Amino acid sequence: MRRRRTLTPRGAGALVAALACVVAANLIGAHILIYIGLLLALLTVFSVISVRAPRRSATVTRRISTDLLTVSETSRVSVRFALRSLRVPHGLWHDVLPDAVSGDSSGEFPPETGEIRYSITGVRRGVWPLGPLLLRTVDPFGLAQREQAFGETRSITVVPEIVSLAPLAVRLGAAGGTAHTASSRLGQGADNLSPRGYFPGDSMRRIHWRATAHRGELMVRQEEEESSPDAVVVLDRSARRWPRPDVDADPAFEAAVSLCGSAAVHLASEGYSVDVIDSAGTLLGALRGHEDDRDGLLVALALVTPRGEGRDLATLIGGTPPGPLVYITGRLDEEDAALLRPSGAAAPLLFSTELLPGAGVAASQHGWSATSLGSEVAEAWEDAVSAPIGVGNVPN
């Protein structure tokens, strides 16, 4: 934040004029110019003292109409600014905004309503500081100014945009994920299910110790398999899939993050329990029908960036095939696409922001519905869910 100089351009000009009057008085012998120069200098000094001397302190309290600001969403900010000073100065207030939000956060002080209000719009996701509040005052002659910061900064979280998506063409059960999960458990208890072998990625809480001791190898309780999430959304953020991060956000990665959040929220609304993980296996969020789950996922997505290396998809999913499987990645060539296996998912959807020639066909051979992801997230999703499973939607 650049600090303003004490002297305004007019004040600096007054000092230059004062010095010029003194020099000219000595050169041409006009003593009246000395008095004019001294008057200008004294007036400038008086102006500086009048704006710098008074002590001021204040308390600043901000209230934002939404806890989480979505990209392209507008929110209202209310600022209570209680200034303690010998007199109430007249000037301009300005609340410092990060580049991640836009808005007109300035006006005349004191405000007519006694409360400072303005609107902001989310531009880029992340957690950003809002503030401090600046008060700029100028003396009556316009020669000196004072800009003072009040209050602490407040963090504001800008989350990715969540767009409405078309329903899945493949419905698992009569009412989506909920019906599928319920019907698969009818008539089955914890004691009448056969344990299965352990797969990498299974939770240790699933271990069936009695069967393990009997067979001499790790066994997993079958009923725990059926209580696993119905849908899985994977965001491949491995660094080799995306350009090197720089100051400006990558539009392709932003579209991928938006689709990740939108797909998870959409699948949850259709009745599925949803796990959202990244390519390293880190759990970004789990949607189980609670509003807090959604907010937690959006906050995690607000901070996600391309980094690290990815793991094999089969290892990420484990031994339990999900219903819908949404895999979102960046640059994907034919060789990498051939290695992606949907691990028995009932509805595997693959999205790539840079689907290279041959990649879509290679993915389709393994059952994926492969689609190129551009800036229009909803259109890409509609193309994917409207096509039969195993058919790619690759532009010519």
GROMACS .gro file of C-alpha atoms in nm:
model
  396
    1MET     CA    1   0.000   0.000   0.000
    2ARG     CA    2   0.160   0.323  -0.119
    3ARG     CA    3   0.167   0.605   0.135
    4ARG     CA    4   0.071   0.954   0.028
    5ARG     CA    5   0.310   1.242   0.080
    6THR     CA    6   0.222   1.505   0.336
    7LEU     CA    7   0.235   1.793   0.085
    8THR     CA    8  -0.016   1.800  -0.194
    9PRO     CA    9   0.098   1.916  -0.538
   10ARG     CA   10  -0.039   2.258  -0.447
   11GLY     CA   11   0.159   2.257  -0.123
   12ALA     CA   12   0.480   2.158  -0.302
   13GLY     CA   13   0.417   2.436  -0.553
   14ALA     CA   14   0.369   2.686  -0.269
   15LEU     CA   15   0.710   2.598  -0.122
   16VAL     CA   16   0.876   2.629  -0.462
   17ALA     CA   17   0.709   2.966  -0.512
   18ALA     CA   18   0.824   3.080  -0.166
   19LEU     CA   19   1.183   2.988  -0.247
   20ALA     CA   20   1.159   3.158  -0.587
   21CYS     CA   21   1.031   3.480  -0.423
   22VAL     CA   22   1.324   3.489  -0.182
   23VAL     CA   23   1.577   3.433  -0.462
   24ALA     CA   24   1.412   3.692  -0.685
   25ALA     CA   25   1.406   3.946  -0.401
   26ASN     CA   26   1.783   3.918  -0.365
   27LEU     CA   27   1.839   3.938  -0.740
   28ILE     CA   28   1.621   4.237  -0.822
   29GLY     CA   29   1.611   4.401  -0.481
   30ALA     CA   30   1.232   4.379  -0.439
   31HIS     CA   31   1.193   4.327  -0.064
   32ILE     CA   32   0.818   4.276  -0.094
   33LEU     CA   33   0.891   3.938  -0.250
   34ILE     CA   34   1.064   3.830   0.072
   35TYR     CA   35   0.742   3.888   0.267
   36ILE     CA   36   0.540   3.704   0.005
   37GLY     CA   37   0.782   3.411   0.020
   38LEU     CA   38   0.774   3.401   0.400
   39LEU     CA   39   0.394   3.415   0.392
   40LEU     CA   40   0.373   3.121   0.155
   41ALA     CA   41   0.621   2.920   0.361
   42LEU     CA   42   0.443   2.994   0.690
   43LEU     CA   43   0.106   2.910   0.535
   44THR     CA   44   0.239   2.575   0.417
   45VAL     CA   45   0.389   2.497   0.759
   46PHE     CA   46   0.060   2.592   0.928
   47SER     CA   47  -0.130   2.362   0.691
   48VAL     CA   48   0.100   2.071   0.771
   49ILE     CA   49   0.058   2.126   1.146
   50SER     CA   50  -0.320   2.155   1.116
   51VAL     CA   51  -0.354   1.812   0.956
   52ARG     CA   52  -0.073   1.628   1.136
   53ALA     CA   53  -0.100   1.751   1.493
   54PRO     CA   54  -0.450   1.638   1.601
   55ARG     CA   55  -0.452   1.295   1.761
   56ARG     CA   56  -0.697   1.044   1.622
   57SER     CA   57  -0.795   0.693   1.719
   58ALA     CA   58  -1.079   0.478   1.598
   59THR     CA   59  -1.242   0.137   1.609
   60VAL     CA   60  -1.342  -0.037   1.288
   61THR     CA   61  -1.594  -0.320   1.268
   62ARG     CA   62  -1.680  -0.486   0.937
   63ARG     CA   63  -1.981  -0.701   0.859
   64ILE     CA   64  -2.017  -0.889   0.530
   65SER     CA   65  -2.358  -1.013   0.416
   66THR     CA   66  -2.221  -1.355   0.312
   67ASP     CA   67  -1.971  -1.568   0.502
   68LEU     CA   68  -1.833  -1.714   0.178
   69LEU     CA   69  -1.817  -1.494  -0.131
   70THR     CA   70  -1.855  -1.685  -0.456
   71VAL     CA   71  -1.674  -1.582  -0.772
   72SER     CA   72  -1.903  -1.343  -0.968
   73GLU     CA   73  -2.129  -1.304  -0.664
   74THR     CA   74  -2.199  -0.960  -0.514
   75SER     CA   75  -2.204  -0.900  -0.139
   76ARG     CA   76  -2.263  -0.601   0.086
   77VAL     CA   77  -2.002  -0.474   0.330
   78SER     CA   78  -2.103  -0.258   0.625
   79VAL     CA   79  -1.831  -0.078   0.820
   80ARG     CA   80  -1.887   0.087   1.156
   81PHE     CA   81  -1.617   0.349   1.198
   82ALA     CA   82  -1.606   0.518   1.539
   83LEU     CA   83  -1.350   0.801   1.520
   84ARG     CA   84  -1.224   0.973   1.834
   85SER     CA   85  -1.075   1.315   1.764
   86LEU     CA   86  -1.089   1.680   1.883
   87ARG     CA   87  -1.309   1.755   1.584
   88VAL     CA   88  -1.469   1.546   1.314
   89PRO     CA   89  -1.260   1.599   1.000
   90HIS     CA   90  -1.405   1.615   0.653
   91GLY     CA   91  -1.229   1.408   0.393
   92LEU     CA   92  -1.242   1.084   0.196
   93TRP     CA   93  -1.254   0.728   0.328
   94HIS     CA   94  -1.122   0.427   0.140
   95ASP     CA   95  -1.135   0.062   0.242
   96VAL     CA   96  -0.843  -0.125   0.085
   97LEU     CA   97  -0.962  -0.415  -0.133
   98PRO     CA   98  -0.750  -0.705  -0.262
   99ASP     CA   99  -0.727  -0.769  -0.636
  100ALA     CA  100  -0.944  -1.078  -0.584
  101VAL     CA  101  -1.257  -0.865  -0.536
  102SER     CA  102  -1.388  -0.558  -0.713
  103GLY     CA  103  -1.600  -0.273  -0.584
  104ASP     CA  104  -1.621   0.099  -0.513
  105SER     CA  105  -1.497   0.112  -0.154
  106SER     CA  106  -1.456   0.487  -0.111
  107GLY     CA  107  -1.665   0.792  -0.034
  108GLU     CA  108  -1.692   1.116   0.162
  109PHE     CA  109  -1.641   1.128   0.537
  110PRO     CA  110  -1.842   1.160   0.754
  111PRO     CA  111  -2.112   0.960   0.572
  112GLU     CA  112  -2.471   1.081   0.586
  113THR     CA  113  -2.599   0.753   0.731
  114GLY     CA  114  -2.327   0.730   0.995
  115GLU     CA  115  -2.229   0.390   0.855
  116ILE     CA  116  -2.001   0.311   0.564
  117ARG     CA  117  -2.150   0.070   0.310
  118TYR     CA  118  -2.036  -0.059  -0.025
  119SER     CA  119  -2.065  -0.365  -0.251
  120ILE     CA  120  -1.796  -0.611  -0.355
  121THR     CA  121  -1.791  -0.880  -0.625
  122GLY     CA  122  -1.577  -1.193  -0.615
  123VAL     CA  123  -1.319  -1.208  -0.894
  124ARG     CA  124  -1.068  -1.476  -0.792
  125ARG     CA  125  -1.096  -1.754  -0.537
  126GLY     CA  126  -0.874  -1.766  -0.230
  127VAL     CA  127  -0.846  -1.614   0.116
  128TRP     CA  128  -0.762  -1.244   0.101
  129PRO     CA  129  -0.722  -0.954   0.345
  130LEU     CA  130  -0.985  -0.680   0.344
  131GLY     CA  131  -0.872  -0.345   0.487
  132PRO     CA  132  -0.740  -0.143   0.656
  133LEU     CA  133  -0.970   0.159   0.639
  134LEU     CA  134  -0.795   0.475   0.523
  135LEU     CA  135  -0.906   0.829   0.605
  136ARG     CA  136  -0.760   1.109   0.393
  137THR     CA  137  -0.805   1.472   0.501
  138VAL     CA  138  -0.677   1.794   0.344
  139ASP     CA  139  -0.638   2.137   0.504
  140PRO     CA  140  -0.872   2.420   0.390
  141PHE     CA  141  -0.604   2.564   0.159
  142GLY     CA  142  -0.532   2.228  -0.005
  143LEU     CA  143  -0.160   2.247   0.076
  144ALA     CA  144  -0.118   1.947   0.309
  145GLN     CA  145  -0.289   1.614   0.351
  146ARG     CA  146  -0.299   1.332   0.598
  147GLU     CA  147  -0.378   0.969   0.526
  148GLN     CA  148  -0.421   0.748   0.828
  149ALA     CA  149  -0.501   0.376   0.849
  150PHE     CA  150  -0.748   0.252   1.109
  151GLY     CA  151  -0.842  -0.096   1.223
  152GLU     CA  152  -0.707  -0.438   1.138
  153THR     CA  153  -0.756  -0.633   0.819
  154ARG     CA  154  -1.024  -0.898   0.794
  155SER     CA  155  -0.996  -1.215   0.591
  156ILE     CA  156  -1.251  -1.275   0.320
  157THR     CA  157  -1.287  -1.613   0.151
  158VAL     CA  158  -1.373  -1.621  -0.218
  159VAL     CA  159  -1.490  -1.969  -0.320
  160PRO     CA  160  -1.521  -2.110  -0.673
  161GLU     CA  161  -1.840  -2.054  -0.868
  162ILE     CA  162  -2.098  -2.330  -0.835
  163VAL     CA  163  -2.309  -2.369  -1.148
  164SER     CA  164  -2.628  -2.565  -1.205
  165LEU     CA  165  -2.569  -2.894  -1.388
  166ALA     CA  166  -2.791  -3.129  -1.585
  167PRO     CA  167  -2.906  -3.451  -1.414
  168LEU     CA  168  -2.715  -3.771  -1.474
  169ALA     CA  169  -2.834  -3.982  -1.764
  170VAL     CA  170  -2.743  -4.293  -1.562
  171ARG     CA  171  -2.942  -4.320  -1.240
  172LEU     CA  172  -2.835  -4.583  -0.990
  173GLY     CA  173  -3.157  -4.684  -0.822
  174ALA     CA  174  -3.498  -4.525  -0.838
  175ALA     CA  175  -3.394  -4.212  -0.654
  176GLY     CA  176  -3.029  -4.182  -0.732
  177GLY     CA  177  -2.764  -4.261  -0.477
  178THR     CA  178  -2.993  -4.282  -0.173
  179ALA     CA  179  -3.217  -4.552  -0.319
  180HIS     CA  180  -2.920  -4.749  -0.447
  181THR     CA  181  -2.753  -4.753  -0.108
  182ALA     CA  182  -3.071  -4.851   0.075
  183SER     CA  183  -3.166  -5.131  -0.162
  184SER     CA  184  -2.820  -5.286  -0.148
  185ARG     CA  185  -2.850  -5.333   0.227
  186LEU     CA  186  -3.198  -5.488   0.251
  187GLY     CA  187  -3.190  -5.815   0.436
  188GLN     CA  188  -2.817  -5.796   0.506
  189GLY     CA  189  -2.670  -5.777   0.851
  190ALA     CA  190  -2.320  -5.763   0.989
  191ASP     CA  191  -2.308  -6.139   1.050
  192ASN     CA  192  -2.440  -6.287   0.725
  193LEU     CA  193  -2.192  -6.125   0.485
  194SER     CA  194  -1.872  -6.292   0.372
  195PRO     CA  195  -1.552  -6.094   0.429
  196ARG     CA  196  -1.343  -6.010   0.128
  197GLY     CA  197  -0.972  -5.966   0.079
  198TYR     CA  198  -0.799  -5.640   0.171
  199PHE     CA  199  -0.734  -5.390  -0.109
  200PRO     CA  200  -0.479  -5.105  -0.087
  201GLY     CA  201  -0.662  -4.794   0.028
  202ASP     CA  202  -0.917  -4.974   0.250
  203SER     CA  203  -0.957  -4.824   0.595
  204MET     CA  204  -0.808  -5.020   0.883
  205ARG     CA  205  -1.145  -4.987   1.054
  206ARG     CA  206  -1.283  -5.230   0.797
  207ILE     CA  207  -1.052  -5.514   0.902
  208HIS     CA  208  -1.242  -5.830   0.998
  209TRP     CA  209  -1.003  -5.961   1.262
  210ARG     CA  210  -1.171  -6.298   1.313
  211ALA     CA  211  -1.156  -6.381   0.941
  212THR     CA  212  -0.801  -6.243   0.922
  213ALA     CA  213  -0.688  -6.476   1.201
  214HIS     CA  214  -0.864  -6.770   1.037
  215ARG     CA  215  -0.725  -6.720   0.686
  216GLY     CA  216  -0.386  -6.573   0.774
  217GLU     CA  217  -0.429  -6.265   0.555
  218LEU     CA  218  -0.602  -5.932   0.596
  219MET     CA  219  -0.976  -5.952   0.536
  220VAL     CA  220  -1.230  -5.668   0.521
  221ARG     CA  221  -1.592  -5.662   0.642
  222GLN     CA  222  -1.820  -5.669   0.337
  223GLU     CA  223  -2.093  -5.453   0.495
  224GLU     CA  224  -1.846  -5.167   0.537
  225GLU     CA  225  -1.789  -5.176   0.164
  226GLU     CA  226  -2.156  -5.102   0.104
  227SER     CA  227  -2.153  -4.803   0.338
  228SER     CA  228  -1.880  -4.631   0.138
  229PRO     CA  229  -1.959  -4.312  -0.059
  230ASP     CA  230  -2.183  -4.359  -0.363
  231ALA     CA  231  -1.998  -4.101  -0.574
  232VAL     CA  232  -1.636  -3.989  -0.599
  233VAL     CA  233  -1.504  -3.668  -0.755
  234VAL     CA  234  -1.130  -3.654  -0.823
  235LEU     CA  235  -0.948  -3.328  -0.898
  236ASP     CA  236  -0.616  -3.406  -1.063
  237ARG     CA  237  -0.398  -3.112  -0.958
  238SER     CA  238  -0.059  -3.275  -1.015
  239ALA     CA  239   0.184  -3.011  -1.135
  240ARG     CA  240   0.264  -3.179  -1.466
  241ARG     CA  241  -0.097  -3.144  -1.578
  242TRP     CA  242  -0.103  -2.765  -1.547
  243PRO     CA  243   0.115  -2.466  -1.645
  244ARG     CA  244   0.350  -2.333  -1.381
  245PRO     CA  245   0.148  -2.115  -1.141
  246ASP     CA  246   0.209  -1.744  -1.178
  247VAL     CA  247   0.055  -1.420  -1.055
  248ASP     CA  248  -0.252  -1.450  -1.275
  249ALA     CA  249  -0.491  -1.739  -1.218
  250ASP     CA  250  -0.497  -2.008  -1.487
  251PRO     CA  251  -0.846  -1.999  -1.647
  252ALA     CA  252  -0.829  -2.370  -1.726
  253PHE     CA  253  -0.752  -2.465  -1.366
  254GLU     CA  254  -1.022  -2.230  -1.239
  255ALA     CA  255  -1.274  -2.402  -1.467
  256ALA     CA  256  -1.160  -2.740  -1.333
  257VAL     CA  257  -1.204  -2.628  -0.972
  258SER     CA  258  -1.547  -2.485  -1.051
  259LEU     CA  259  -1.653  -2.811  -1.212
  260CYS     CA  260  -1.518  -3.007  -0.915
  261GLY     CA  261  -1.731  -2.814  -0.668
  262SER     CA  262  -2.034  -2.800  -0.898
  263ALA     CA  263  -2.026  -3.175  -0.966
  264ALA     CA  264  -1.994  -3.260  -0.597
  265VAL     CA  265  -2.281  -3.032  -0.494
  266HIS     CA  266  -2.496  -3.156  -0.783
  267LEU     CA  267  -2.440  -3.525  -0.704
  268ALA     CA  268  -2.517  -3.460  -0.337
  269SER     CA  269  -2.845  -3.294  -0.439
  270GLU     CA  270  -2.934  -3.610  -0.636
  271GLY     CA  271  -2.904  -3.818  -0.321
  272TYR     CA  272  -2.549  -3.947  -0.345
  273SER     CA  273  -2.297  -3.941  -0.066
  274VAL     CA  274  -1.993  -3.775  -0.224
  275ASP     CA  275  -1.623  -3.788  -0.150
  276VAL     CA  276  -1.402  -3.524  -0.315
  277ILE     CA  277  -1.031  -3.607  -0.328
  278ASP     CA  278  -0.729  -3.477  -0.513
  279SER     CA  279  -0.481  -3.676  -0.721
  280ALA     CA  280  -0.260  -3.738  -0.416
  281GLY     CA  281  -0.545  -3.895  -0.220
  282THR     CA  282  -0.608  -3.596   0.008
  283LEU     CA  283  -0.971  -3.567   0.110
  284LEU     CA  284  -1.094  -3.221   0.010
  285GLY     CA  285  -1.449  -3.269   0.130
  286ALA     CA  286  -1.724  -3.518   0.207
  287LEU     CA  287  -2.086  -3.430   0.138
  288ARG     CA  288  -2.334  -3.618   0.354
  289GLY     CA  289  -2.635  -3.389   0.335
  290HIS     CA  290  -2.522  -3.120   0.580
  291GLU     CA  291  -2.479  -2.752   0.489
  292ASP     CA  292  -2.152  -2.741   0.681
  293ASP     CA  293  -2.016  -3.015   0.455
  294ARG     CA  294  -2.075  -2.797   0.150
  295ASP     CA  295  -1.911  -2.493   0.307
  296GLY     CA  296  -1.612  -2.701   0.417
  297LEU     CA  297  -1.563  -2.829   0.063
  298LEU     CA  298  -1.586  -2.481  -0.089
  299VAL     CA  299  -1.329  -2.343   0.156
  300ALA     CA  300  -1.092  -2.628   0.069
  301LEU     CA  301  -1.141  -2.562  -0.303
  302ALA     CA  302  -1.076  -2.191  -0.248
  303LEU     CA  303  -0.720  -2.277  -0.144
  304VAL     CA  304  -0.635  -2.557  -0.386
  305THR     CA  305  -0.349  -2.502  -0.634
  306PRO     CA  306  -0.160  -2.721  -0.884
  307ARG     CA  307   0.117  -2.904  -0.702
  308GLY     CA  308   0.281  -3.238  -0.632
  309GLU     CA  309   0.249  -3.569  -0.811
  310GLY     CA  310  -0.053  -3.785  -0.869
  311ARG     CA  311  -0.124  -4.141  -0.763
  312ASP     CA  312  -0.280  -4.428  -0.953
  313LEU     CA  313  -0.657  -4.389  -0.977
  314ALA     CA  314  -0.724  -4.746  -0.864
  315THR     CA  315  -0.521  -4.679  -0.550
  316LEU     CA  316  -0.718  -4.362  -0.481
  317ILE     CA  317  -1.056  -4.533  -0.506
  318GLY     CA  318  -0.957  -4.852  -0.326
  319GLY     CA  319  -1.143  -5.177  -0.360
  320THR     CA  320  -1.495  -5.033  -0.361
  321PRO     CA  321  -1.619  -4.921  -0.704
  322PRO     CA  322  -1.831  -4.604  -0.675
  323GLY     CA  323  -2.145  -4.527  -0.869
  324PRO     CA  324  -2.066  -4.199  -1.050
  325LEU     CA  325  -1.694  -4.128  -1.079
  326VAL     CA  326  -1.595  -3.778  -1.196
  327TYR     CA  327  -1.229  -3.735  -1.287
  328ILE     CA  328  -1.114  -3.380  -1.371
  329THR     CA  329  -0.767  -3.320  -1.508
  330GLY     CA  330  -0.562  -3.081  -1.718
  331ARG     CA  331  -0.338  -3.178  -2.007
  332LEU     CA  332  -0.403  -3.541  -2.100
  333ASP     CA  333  -0.229  -3.731  -2.380
  334GLU     CA  334  -0.309  -4.071  -2.528
  335GLU     CA  335  -0.054  -4.259  -2.317
  336ASP     CA  336  -0.181  -4.119  -1.986
  337ALA     CA  337  -0.543  -4.171  -2.089
  338ALA     CA  338  -0.475  -4.538  -2.158
  339LEU     CA  339  -0.356  -4.580  -1.797
  340LEU     CA  340  -0.672  -4.435  -1.645
  341ARG     CA  341  -0.902  -4.716  -1.535
  342PRO     CA  342  -1.244  -4.634  -1.384
  343SER     CA  343  -1.212  -4.929  -1.141
  344GLY     CA  344  -1.561  -5.060  -1.201
  345ALA     CA  345  -1.745  -4.729  -1.155
  346ALA     CA  346  -2.102  -4.738  -1.285
  347ALA     CA  347  -2.087  -4.392  -1.443
  348PRO     CA  348  -1.726  -4.281  -1.513
  349LEU     CA  349  -1.700  -3.923  -1.642
  350LEU     CA  350  -1.364  -3.785  -1.752
  351PHE     CA  351  -1.303  -3.412  -1.808
  352SER     CA  352  -0.979  -3.267  -1.947
  353THR     CA  353  -0.900  -2.902  -2.008
  354GLU     CA  354  -0.651  -3.003  -2.279
  355LEU     CA  355  -0.754  -3.333  -2.435
  356LEU     CA  356  -0.480  -3.416  -2.685
  357PRO     CA  357  -0.542  -3.620  -3.003
  358GLY     CA  358  -0.609  -3.986  -2.929
  359ALA     CA  359  -0.664  -3.932  -2.556
  360GLY     CA  360  -1.043  -3.932  -2.580
  361VAL     CA  361  -1.050  -4.256  -2.780
  362ALA     CA  362  -0.804  -4.425  -2.543
  363ALA     CA  363  -1.014  -4.326  -2.241
  364SER     CA  364  -1.338  -4.436  -2.408
  365GLN     CA  365  -1.195  -4.785  -2.462
  366HIS     CA  366  -1.186  -4.825  -2.083
  367GLY     CA  367  -1.546  -4.709  -2.039
  368TRP     CA  368  -1.496  -4.338  -1.977
  369SER     CA  369  -1.724  -4.071  -2.114
  370ALA     CA  370  -1.440  -3.834  -2.204
  371THR     CA  371  -1.516  -3.464  -2.256
  372SER     CA  372  -1.306  -3.158  -2.325
  373LEU     CA  373  -1.355  -2.892  -2.056
  374GLY     CA  374  -1.356  -2.527  -2.159
  375SER     CA  375  -1.478  -2.212  -1.991
  376GLU     CA  376  -1.844  -2.324  -2.006
  377VAL     CA  377  -1.861  -2.576  -1.724
  378ALA     CA  378  -2.232  -2.652  -1.757
  379GLU     CA  379  -2.202  -2.726  -2.130
  380ALA     CA  380  -1.915  -2.969  -2.079
  381TRP     CA  381  -2.110  -3.151  -1.809
  382GLU     CA  382  -2.421  -3.174  -2.027
  383ASP     CA  383  -2.214  -3.316  -2.313
  384ALA     CA  384  -2.069  -3.580  -2.081
  385VAL     CA  385  -2.390  -3.695  -1.912
  386SER     CA  386  -2.595  -3.698  -2.233
  387ALA     CA  387  -2.356  -3.933  -2.412
  388PRO     CA  388  -2.366  -4.311  -2.360
  389ILE     CA  389  -2.105  -4.438  -2.117
  390GLY     CA  390  -1.785  -4.522  -2.300
  391VAL     CA  391  -1.833  -4.264  -2.575
  392GLY     CA  392  -1.607  -3.960  -2.578
  393ASN     CA  393  -1.717  -3.605  -2.655
  394VAL     CA  394  -1.404  -3.476  -2.823
  395PRO     CA  395  -1.427  -3.173  -3.054
  396ASN     CA  396  -1.310  -3.226  -3.408
   0.00000   0.00000   0.00000
